[in-house]
mmCIF file of C-alpha atoms and ligand atoms in Angstrom:
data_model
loop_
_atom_site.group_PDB
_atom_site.id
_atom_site.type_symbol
_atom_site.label_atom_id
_atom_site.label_comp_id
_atom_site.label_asym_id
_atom_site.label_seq_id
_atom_site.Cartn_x
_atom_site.Cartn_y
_atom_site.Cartn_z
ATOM 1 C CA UNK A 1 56.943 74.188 69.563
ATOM 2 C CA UNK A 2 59.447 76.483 71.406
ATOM 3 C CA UNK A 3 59.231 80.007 73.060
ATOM 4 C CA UNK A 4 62.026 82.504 73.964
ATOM 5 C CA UNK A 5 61.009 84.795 77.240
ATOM 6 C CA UNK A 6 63.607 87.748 77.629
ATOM 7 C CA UNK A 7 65.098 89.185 81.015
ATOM 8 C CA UNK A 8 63.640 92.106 82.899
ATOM 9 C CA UNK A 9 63.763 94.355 84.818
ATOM 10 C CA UNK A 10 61.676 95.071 87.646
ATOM 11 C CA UNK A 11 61.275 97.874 89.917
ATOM 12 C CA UNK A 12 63.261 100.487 87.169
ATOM 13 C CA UNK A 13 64.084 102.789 90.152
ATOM 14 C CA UNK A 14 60.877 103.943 92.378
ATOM 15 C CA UNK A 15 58.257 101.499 90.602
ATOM 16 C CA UNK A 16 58.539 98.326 93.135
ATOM 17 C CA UNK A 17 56.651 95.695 92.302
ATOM 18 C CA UNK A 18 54.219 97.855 89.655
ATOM 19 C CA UNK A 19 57.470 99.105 86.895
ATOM 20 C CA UNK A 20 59.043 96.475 84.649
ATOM 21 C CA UNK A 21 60.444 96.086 81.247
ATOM 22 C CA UNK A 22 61.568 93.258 78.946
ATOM 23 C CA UNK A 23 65.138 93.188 77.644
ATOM 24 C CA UNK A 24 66.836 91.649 74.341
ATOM 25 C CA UNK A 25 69.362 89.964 76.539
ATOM 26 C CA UNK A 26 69.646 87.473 78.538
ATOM 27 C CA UNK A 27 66.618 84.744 77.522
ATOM 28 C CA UNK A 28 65.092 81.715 78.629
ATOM 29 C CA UNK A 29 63.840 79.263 75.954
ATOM 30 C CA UNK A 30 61.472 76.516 76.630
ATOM 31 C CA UNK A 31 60.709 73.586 73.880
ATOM 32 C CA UNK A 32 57.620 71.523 74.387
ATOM 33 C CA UNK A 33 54.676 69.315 73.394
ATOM 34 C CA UNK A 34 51.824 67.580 74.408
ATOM 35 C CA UNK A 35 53.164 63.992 76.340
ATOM 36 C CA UNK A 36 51.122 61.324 77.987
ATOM 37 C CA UNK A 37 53.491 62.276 81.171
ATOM 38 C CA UNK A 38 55.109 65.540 83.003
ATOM 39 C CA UNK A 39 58.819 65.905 81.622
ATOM 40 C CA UNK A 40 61.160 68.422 81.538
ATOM 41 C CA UNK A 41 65.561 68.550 81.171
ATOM 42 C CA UNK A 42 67.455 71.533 81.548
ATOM 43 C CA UNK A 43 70.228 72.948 80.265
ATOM 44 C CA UNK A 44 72.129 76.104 80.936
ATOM 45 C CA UNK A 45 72.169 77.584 84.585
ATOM 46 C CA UNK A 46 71.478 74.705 87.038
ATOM 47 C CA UNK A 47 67.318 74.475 87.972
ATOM 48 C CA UNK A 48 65.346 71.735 88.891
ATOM 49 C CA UNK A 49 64.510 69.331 86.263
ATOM 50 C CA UNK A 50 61.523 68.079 88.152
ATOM 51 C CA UNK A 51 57.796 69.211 89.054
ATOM 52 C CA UNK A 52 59.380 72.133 91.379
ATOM 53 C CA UNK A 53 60.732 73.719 88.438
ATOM 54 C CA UNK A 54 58.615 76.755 87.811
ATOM 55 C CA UNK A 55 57.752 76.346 84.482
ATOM 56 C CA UNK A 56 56.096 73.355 85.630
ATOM 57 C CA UNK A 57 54.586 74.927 88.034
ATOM 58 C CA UNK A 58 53.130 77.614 86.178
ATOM 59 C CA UNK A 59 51.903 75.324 83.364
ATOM 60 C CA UNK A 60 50.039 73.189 85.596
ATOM 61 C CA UNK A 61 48.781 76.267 87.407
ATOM 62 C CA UNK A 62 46.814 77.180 83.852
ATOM 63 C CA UNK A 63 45.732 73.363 82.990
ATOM 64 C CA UNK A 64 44.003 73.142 86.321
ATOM 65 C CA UNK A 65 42.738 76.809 86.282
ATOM 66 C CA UNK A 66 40.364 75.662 82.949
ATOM 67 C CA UNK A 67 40.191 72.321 84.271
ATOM 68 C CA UNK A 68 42.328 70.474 81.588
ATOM 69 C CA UNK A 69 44.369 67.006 82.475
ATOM 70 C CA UNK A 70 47.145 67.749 80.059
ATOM 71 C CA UNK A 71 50.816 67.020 80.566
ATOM 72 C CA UNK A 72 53.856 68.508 79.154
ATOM 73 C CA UNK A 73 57.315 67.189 77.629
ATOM 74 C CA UNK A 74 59.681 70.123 78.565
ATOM 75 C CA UNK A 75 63.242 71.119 77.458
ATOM 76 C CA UNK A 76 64.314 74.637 79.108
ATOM 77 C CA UNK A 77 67.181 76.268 78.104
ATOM 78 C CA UNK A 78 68.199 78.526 81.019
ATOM 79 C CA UNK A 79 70.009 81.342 79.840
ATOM 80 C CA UNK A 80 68.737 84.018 82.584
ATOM 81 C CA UNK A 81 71.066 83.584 86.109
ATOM 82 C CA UNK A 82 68.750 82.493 88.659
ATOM 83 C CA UNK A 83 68.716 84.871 91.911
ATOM 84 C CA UNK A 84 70.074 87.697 89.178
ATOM 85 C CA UNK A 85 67.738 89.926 89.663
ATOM 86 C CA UNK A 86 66.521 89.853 86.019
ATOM 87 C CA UNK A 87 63.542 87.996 86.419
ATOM 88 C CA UNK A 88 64.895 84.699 85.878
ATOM 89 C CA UNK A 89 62.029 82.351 87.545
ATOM 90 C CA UNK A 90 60.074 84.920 86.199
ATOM 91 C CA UNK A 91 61.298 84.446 82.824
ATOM 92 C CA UNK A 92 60.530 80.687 82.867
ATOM 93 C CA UNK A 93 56.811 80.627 84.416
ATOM 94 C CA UNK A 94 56.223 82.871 81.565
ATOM 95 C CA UNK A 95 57.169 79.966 79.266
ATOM 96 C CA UNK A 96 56.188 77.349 81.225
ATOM 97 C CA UNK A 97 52.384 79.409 81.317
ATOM 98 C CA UNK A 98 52.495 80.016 77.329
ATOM 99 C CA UNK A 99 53.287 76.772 76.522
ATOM 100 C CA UNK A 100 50.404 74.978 77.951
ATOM 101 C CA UNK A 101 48.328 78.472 77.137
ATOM 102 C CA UNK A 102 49.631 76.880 73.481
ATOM 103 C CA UNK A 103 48.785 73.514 73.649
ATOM 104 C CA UNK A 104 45.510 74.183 75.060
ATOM 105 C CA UNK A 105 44.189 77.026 72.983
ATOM 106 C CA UNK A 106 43.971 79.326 75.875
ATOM 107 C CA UNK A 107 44.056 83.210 75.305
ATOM 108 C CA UNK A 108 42.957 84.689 77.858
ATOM 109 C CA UNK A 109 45.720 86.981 79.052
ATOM 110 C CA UNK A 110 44.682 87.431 83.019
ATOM 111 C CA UNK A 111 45.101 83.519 82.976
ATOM 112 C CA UNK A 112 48.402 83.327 81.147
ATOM 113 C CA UNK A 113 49.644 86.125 83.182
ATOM 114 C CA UNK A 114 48.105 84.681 87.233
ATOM 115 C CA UNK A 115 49.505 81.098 86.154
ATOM 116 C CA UNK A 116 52.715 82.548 85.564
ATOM 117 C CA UNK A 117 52.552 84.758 88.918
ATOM 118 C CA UNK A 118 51.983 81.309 90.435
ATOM 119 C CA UNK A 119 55.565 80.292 89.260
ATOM 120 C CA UNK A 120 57.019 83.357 90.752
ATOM 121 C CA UNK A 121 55.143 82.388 94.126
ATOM 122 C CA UNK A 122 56.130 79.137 94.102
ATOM 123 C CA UNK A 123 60.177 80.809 93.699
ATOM 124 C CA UNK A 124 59.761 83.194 96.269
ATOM 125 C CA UNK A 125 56.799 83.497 98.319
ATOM 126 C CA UNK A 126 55.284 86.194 96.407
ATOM 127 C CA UNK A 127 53.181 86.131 92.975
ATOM 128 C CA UNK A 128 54.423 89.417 92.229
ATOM 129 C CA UNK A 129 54.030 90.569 88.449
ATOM 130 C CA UNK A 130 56.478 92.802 87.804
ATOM 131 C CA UNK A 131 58.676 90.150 85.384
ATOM 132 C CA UNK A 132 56.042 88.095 83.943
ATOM 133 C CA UNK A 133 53.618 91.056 82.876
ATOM 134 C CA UNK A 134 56.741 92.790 81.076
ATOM 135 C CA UNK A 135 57.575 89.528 79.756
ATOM 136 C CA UNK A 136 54.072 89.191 78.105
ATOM 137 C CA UNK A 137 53.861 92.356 76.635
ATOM 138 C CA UNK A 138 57.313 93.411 75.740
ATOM 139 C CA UNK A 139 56.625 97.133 76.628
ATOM 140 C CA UNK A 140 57.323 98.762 79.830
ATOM 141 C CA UNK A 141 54.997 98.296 81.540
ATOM 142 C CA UNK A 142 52.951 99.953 85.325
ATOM 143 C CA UNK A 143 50.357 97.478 86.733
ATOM 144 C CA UNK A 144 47.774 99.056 88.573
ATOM 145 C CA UNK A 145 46.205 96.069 90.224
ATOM 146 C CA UNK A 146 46.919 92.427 90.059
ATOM 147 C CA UNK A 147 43.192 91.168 91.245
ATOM 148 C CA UNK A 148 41.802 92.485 88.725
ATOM 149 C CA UNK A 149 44.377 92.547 86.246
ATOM 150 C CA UNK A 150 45.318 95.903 85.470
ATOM 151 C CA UNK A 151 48.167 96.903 83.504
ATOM 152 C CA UNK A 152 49.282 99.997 81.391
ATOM 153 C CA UNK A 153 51.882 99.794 78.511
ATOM 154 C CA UNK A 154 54.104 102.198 76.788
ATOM 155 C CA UNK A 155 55.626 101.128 74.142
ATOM 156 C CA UNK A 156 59.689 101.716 74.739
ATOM 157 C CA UNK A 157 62.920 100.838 72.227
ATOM 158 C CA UNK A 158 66.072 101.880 73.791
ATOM 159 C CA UNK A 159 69.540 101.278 74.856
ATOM 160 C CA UNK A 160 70.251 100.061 77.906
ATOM 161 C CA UNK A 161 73.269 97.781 79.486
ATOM 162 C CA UNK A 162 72.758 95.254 82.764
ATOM 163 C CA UNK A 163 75.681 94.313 84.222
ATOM 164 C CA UNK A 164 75.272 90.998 86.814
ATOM 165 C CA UNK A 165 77.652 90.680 89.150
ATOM 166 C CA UNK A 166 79.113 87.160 90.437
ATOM 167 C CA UNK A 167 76.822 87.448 93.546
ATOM 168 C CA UNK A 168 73.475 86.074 94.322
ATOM 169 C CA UNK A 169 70.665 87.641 95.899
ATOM 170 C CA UNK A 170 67.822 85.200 96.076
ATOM 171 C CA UNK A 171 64.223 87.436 95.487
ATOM 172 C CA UNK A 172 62.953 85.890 98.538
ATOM 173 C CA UNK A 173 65.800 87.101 101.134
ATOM 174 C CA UNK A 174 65.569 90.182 99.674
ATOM 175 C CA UNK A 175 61.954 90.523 100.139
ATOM 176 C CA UNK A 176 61.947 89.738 103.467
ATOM 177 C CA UNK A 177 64.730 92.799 104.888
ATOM 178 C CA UNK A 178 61.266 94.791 103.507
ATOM 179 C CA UNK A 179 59.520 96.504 106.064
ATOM 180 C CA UNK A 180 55.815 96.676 106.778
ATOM 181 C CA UNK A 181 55.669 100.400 106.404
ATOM 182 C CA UNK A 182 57.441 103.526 105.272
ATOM 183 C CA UNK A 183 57.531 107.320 106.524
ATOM 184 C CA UNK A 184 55.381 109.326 104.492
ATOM 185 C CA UNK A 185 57.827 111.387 102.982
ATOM 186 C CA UNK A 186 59.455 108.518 101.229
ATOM 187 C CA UNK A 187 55.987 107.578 100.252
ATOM 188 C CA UNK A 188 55.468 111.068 98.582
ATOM 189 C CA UNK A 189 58.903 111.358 97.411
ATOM 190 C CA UNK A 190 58.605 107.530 95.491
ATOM 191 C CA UNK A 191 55.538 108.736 94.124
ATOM 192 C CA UNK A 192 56.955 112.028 92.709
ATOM 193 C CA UNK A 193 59.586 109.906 91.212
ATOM 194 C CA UNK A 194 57.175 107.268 89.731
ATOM 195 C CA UNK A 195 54.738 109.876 88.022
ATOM 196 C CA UNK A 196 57.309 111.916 86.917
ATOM 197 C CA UNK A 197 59.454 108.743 85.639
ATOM 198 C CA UNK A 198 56.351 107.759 83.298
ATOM 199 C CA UNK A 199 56.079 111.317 81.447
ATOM 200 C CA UNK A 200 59.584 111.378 80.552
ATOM 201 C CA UNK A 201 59.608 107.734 79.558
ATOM 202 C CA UNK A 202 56.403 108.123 77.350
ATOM 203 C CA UNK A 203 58.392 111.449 75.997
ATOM 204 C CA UNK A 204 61.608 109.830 75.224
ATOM 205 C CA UNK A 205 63.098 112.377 77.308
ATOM 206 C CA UNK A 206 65.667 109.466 78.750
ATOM 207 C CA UNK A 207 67.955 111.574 80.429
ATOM 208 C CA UNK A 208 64.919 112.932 82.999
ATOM 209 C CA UNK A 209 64.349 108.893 83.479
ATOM 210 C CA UNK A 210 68.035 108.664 84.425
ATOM 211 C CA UNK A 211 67.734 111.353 86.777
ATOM 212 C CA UNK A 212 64.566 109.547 88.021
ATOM 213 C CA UNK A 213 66.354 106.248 88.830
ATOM 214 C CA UNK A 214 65.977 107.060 92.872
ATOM 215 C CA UNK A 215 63.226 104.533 95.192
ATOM 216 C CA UNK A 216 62.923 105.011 98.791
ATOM 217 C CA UNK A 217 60.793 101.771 99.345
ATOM 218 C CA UNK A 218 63.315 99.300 99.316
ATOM 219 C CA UNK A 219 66.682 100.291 98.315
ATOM 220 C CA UNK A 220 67.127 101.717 101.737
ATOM 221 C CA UNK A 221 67.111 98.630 102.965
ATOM 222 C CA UNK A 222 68.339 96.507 100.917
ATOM 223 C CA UNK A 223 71.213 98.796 100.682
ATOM 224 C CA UNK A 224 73.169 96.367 102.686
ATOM 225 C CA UNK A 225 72.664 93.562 100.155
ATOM 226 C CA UNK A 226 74.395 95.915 98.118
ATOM 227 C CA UNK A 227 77.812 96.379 99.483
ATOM 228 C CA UNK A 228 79.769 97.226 96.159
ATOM 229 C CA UNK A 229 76.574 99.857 95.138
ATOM 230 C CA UNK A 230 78.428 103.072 95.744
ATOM 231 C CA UNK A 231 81.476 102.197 93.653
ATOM 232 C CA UNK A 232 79.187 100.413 90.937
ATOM 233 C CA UNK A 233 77.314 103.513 90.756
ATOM 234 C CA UNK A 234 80.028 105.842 90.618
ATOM 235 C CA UNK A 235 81.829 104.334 87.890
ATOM 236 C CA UNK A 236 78.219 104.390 85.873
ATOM 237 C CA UNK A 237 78.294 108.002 86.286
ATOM 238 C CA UNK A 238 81.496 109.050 85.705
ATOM 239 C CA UNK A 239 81.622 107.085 82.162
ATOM 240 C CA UNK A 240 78.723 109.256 81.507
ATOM 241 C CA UNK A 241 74.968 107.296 82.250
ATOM 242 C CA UNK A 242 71.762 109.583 82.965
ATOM 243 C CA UNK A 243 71.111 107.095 85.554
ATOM 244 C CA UNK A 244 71.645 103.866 87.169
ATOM 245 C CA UNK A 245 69.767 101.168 89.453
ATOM 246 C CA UNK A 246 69.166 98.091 90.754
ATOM 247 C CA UNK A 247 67.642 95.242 88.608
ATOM 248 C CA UNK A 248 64.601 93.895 90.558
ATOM 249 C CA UNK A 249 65.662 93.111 93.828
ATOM 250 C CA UNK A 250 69.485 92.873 92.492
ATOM 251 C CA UNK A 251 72.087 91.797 92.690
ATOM 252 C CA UNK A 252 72.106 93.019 88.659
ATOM 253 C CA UNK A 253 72.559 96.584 87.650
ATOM 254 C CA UNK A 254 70.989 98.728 84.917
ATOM 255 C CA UNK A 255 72.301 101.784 83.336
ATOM 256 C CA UNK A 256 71.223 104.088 80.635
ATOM 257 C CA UNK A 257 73.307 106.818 78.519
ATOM 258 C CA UNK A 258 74.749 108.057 75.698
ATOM 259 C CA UNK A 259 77.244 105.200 75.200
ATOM 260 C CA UNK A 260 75.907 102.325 77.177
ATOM 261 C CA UNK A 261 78.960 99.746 75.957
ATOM 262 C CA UNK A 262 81.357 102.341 77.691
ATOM 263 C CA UNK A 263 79.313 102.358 80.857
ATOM 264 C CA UNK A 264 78.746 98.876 81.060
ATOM 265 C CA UNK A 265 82.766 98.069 80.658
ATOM 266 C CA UNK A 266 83.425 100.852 83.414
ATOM 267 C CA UNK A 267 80.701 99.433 85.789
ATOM 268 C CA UNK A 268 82.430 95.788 84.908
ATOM 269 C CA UNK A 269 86.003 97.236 85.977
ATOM 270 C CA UNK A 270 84.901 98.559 88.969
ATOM 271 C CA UNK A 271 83.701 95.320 90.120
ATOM 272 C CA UNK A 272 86.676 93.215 89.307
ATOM 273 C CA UNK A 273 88.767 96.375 91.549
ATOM 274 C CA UNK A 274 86.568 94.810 94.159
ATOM 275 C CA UNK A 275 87.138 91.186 93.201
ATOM 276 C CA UNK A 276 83.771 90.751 91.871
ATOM 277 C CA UNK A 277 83.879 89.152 88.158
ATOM 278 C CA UNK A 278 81.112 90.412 86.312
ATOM 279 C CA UNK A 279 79.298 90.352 82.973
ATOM 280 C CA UNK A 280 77.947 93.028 80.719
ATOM 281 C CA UNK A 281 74.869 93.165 78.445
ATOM 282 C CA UNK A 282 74.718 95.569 75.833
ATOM 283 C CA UNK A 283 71.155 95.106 75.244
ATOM 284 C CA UNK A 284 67.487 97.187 74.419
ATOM 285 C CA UNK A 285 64.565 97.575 76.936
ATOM 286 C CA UNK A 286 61.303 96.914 74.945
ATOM 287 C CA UNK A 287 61.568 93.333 74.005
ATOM 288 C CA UNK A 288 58.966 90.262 75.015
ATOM 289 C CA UNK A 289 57.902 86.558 74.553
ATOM 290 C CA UNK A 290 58.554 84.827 70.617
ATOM 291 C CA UNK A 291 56.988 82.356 69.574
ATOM 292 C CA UNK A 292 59.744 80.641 67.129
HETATM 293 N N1 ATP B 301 63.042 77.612 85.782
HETATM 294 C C1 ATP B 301 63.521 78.264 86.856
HETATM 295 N N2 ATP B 301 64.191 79.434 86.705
HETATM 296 C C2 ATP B 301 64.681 80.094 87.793
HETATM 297 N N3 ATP B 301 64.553 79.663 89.069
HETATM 298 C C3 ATP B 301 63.892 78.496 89.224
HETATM 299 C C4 ATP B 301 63.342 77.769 88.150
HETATM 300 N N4 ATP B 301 62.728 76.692 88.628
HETATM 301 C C5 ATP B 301 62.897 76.734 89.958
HETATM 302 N N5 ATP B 301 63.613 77.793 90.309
HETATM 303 C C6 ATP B 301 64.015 78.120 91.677
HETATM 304 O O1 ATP B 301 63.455 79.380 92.048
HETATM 305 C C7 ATP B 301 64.378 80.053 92.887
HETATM 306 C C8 ATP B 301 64.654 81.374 92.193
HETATM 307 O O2 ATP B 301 64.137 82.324 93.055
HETATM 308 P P1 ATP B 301 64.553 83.831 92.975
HETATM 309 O O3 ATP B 301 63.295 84.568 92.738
HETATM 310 O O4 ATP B 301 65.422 84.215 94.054
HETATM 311 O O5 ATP B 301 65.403 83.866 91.704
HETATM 312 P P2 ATP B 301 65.077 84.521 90.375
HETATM 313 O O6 ATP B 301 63.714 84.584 89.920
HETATM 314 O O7 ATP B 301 66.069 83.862 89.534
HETATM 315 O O8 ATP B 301 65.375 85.977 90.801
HETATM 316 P P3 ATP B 301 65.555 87.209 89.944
HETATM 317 O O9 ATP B 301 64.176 87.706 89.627
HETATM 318 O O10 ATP B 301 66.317 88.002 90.893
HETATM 319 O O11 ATP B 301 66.296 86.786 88.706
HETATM 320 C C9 ATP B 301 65.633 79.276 92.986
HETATM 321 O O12 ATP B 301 65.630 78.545 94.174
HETATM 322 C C10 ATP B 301 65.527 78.354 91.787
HETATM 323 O O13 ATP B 301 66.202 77.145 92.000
HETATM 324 N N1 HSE B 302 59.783 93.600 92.540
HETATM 325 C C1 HSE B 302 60.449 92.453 93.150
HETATM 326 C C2 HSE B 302 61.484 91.786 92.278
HETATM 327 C C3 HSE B 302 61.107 91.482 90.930
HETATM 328 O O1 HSE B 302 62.155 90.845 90.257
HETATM 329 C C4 HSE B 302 61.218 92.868 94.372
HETATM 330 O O2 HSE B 302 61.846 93.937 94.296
HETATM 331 O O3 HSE B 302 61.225 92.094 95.337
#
């Protein structure tokens, strides 16, 4: 039995931790069956091939949470960039969940979904859902509340290009520049952006959601993670994109517009002027987990 578990990405401008949405490319695939012992081999980008690698994790996670002995025969084919900032441990506690959710004839979706978060936690320090839950559903999607499970979808199909730059920002580092609180006017102002962000999405309208692509939660400071941002950014707009952000907590970028191949190449040549390689996606936003 295999699965394929696509990219996201998380945040989507002011929506930290809560926005996310699946992509057609980059993927994760994981192969697996039942085995009378825990195995898994890796191939693509460099992970662990042993119990700490999150797909383990996260299946174990879900065979102790119904109280099932059951262990796995794993091959993972790592196609997402780990520390990308497209959800790439994200990506395979997704698969590493579903497959034993597979295997055991689980469906309950808050279990699938908190197994998987336990993957993330175990890659960063923080179950946070904002990969996984996009993952699952293949819409973008806002979750309202983890404990209890909360989520609300809208159904999204459109262009969109990530470009990942030959840095690494590892999700935990990057959570941890965070601060405890923010001034209330950033507060109000990410909330603006946020509410108005989901009306134009649900319309369609997605040169509004470009405009929209602002947060003042953590880009301000992680802003210094981000030393090639301004140039990356301005090169996005100039070949034309509604908008451009951060992927997650980076060091990826996302743009949408009219002609997202010409935006991604521009964004791509304006990190090599810096001596940054980097590599475009021309992908869609909307896609999640296959079965195949
Ligand atoms: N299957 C896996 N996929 C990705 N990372 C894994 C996996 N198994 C273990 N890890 C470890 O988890 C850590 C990844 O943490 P981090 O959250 O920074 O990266 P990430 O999830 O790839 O980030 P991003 O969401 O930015 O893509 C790395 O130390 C990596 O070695
Ligand atoms: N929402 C998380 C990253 C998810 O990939 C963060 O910004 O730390």
């Amino acid at each position: 039995m295999r699965v394929r578990v696509p990219a996201t990405v998380a945040n989507f401008g002011p929506g930290f931790d809560v926005f996310g949405v699946g992509i057609g490319e980059p993927h994760d695939e994981l192969r697996f069956r039942e085995s009378d012992e825990w195995s898994i081999n890796v191939r693509g980008f460099p992970v662990p091939a042993d119990g700490s690698n999150v797909a383990v994790v996260a299946a174990k996670t879900l065979a102790s949470m119904v109280g099932e002995e059951v262990a796995l025969r794993m091959e993972l084919k790592k196609g997402i960039r780990p520390r990308s900032g497209l959800g790439s441990s994200g990506a395979s506690s997704l698969a590493g969940s579903l497959a034993m959710a597979k295997v055991l004839g689980v469906e309950d979706e808050e279990l699938i979904l908190k197994a998987a978060m336990e993957g993330e936690r175990a890659a960063c320090g923080s179950a946070h859902g904002d990969n996984v839950v996009p993952a699952y559903y293949g819409d973008f999607t806002v979750i309202e509340s983890l404990n209890p499970l909360r989520v609300h979808r809208i159904p999204v199909d459109f262009h969109v290009v990530v470009v990942l730059p030959s840095v690494e920002i590892p999700t935990r580092e990057a959570r941890k520049v965070l601060p405890e609180k923010v001034p209330l006017k950033d507060a109000v102002k990410n909330v603006a952006l946020a509410s108005s962000l989901v009306k134009a999405l649900q319309e369609g309208d997605l040169k509004t959601v470009g405009r929209l692509l602002d947060d003042r939660l953590a880009f301000p400071y992680r802003r210094r993670l981000y030393p090639w941002w301004e140039t990356a950014k301005k090169a996005a707009i100039e070949a034309g994109a509604y908008g451009v952000s951060i992927s997650g907590s980076g060091p990826a970028v996302f743009a949408i517009g009219e002609d997202v191949t010409e935006i991604g190449k521009a964004i791509a040549e304006a990190f090599n002027r810096m001596d940054i390689e980097a590599e475009a996606y021309i992908t869609v936003a909307g896609r999640g987990f296959e079965w195949f």
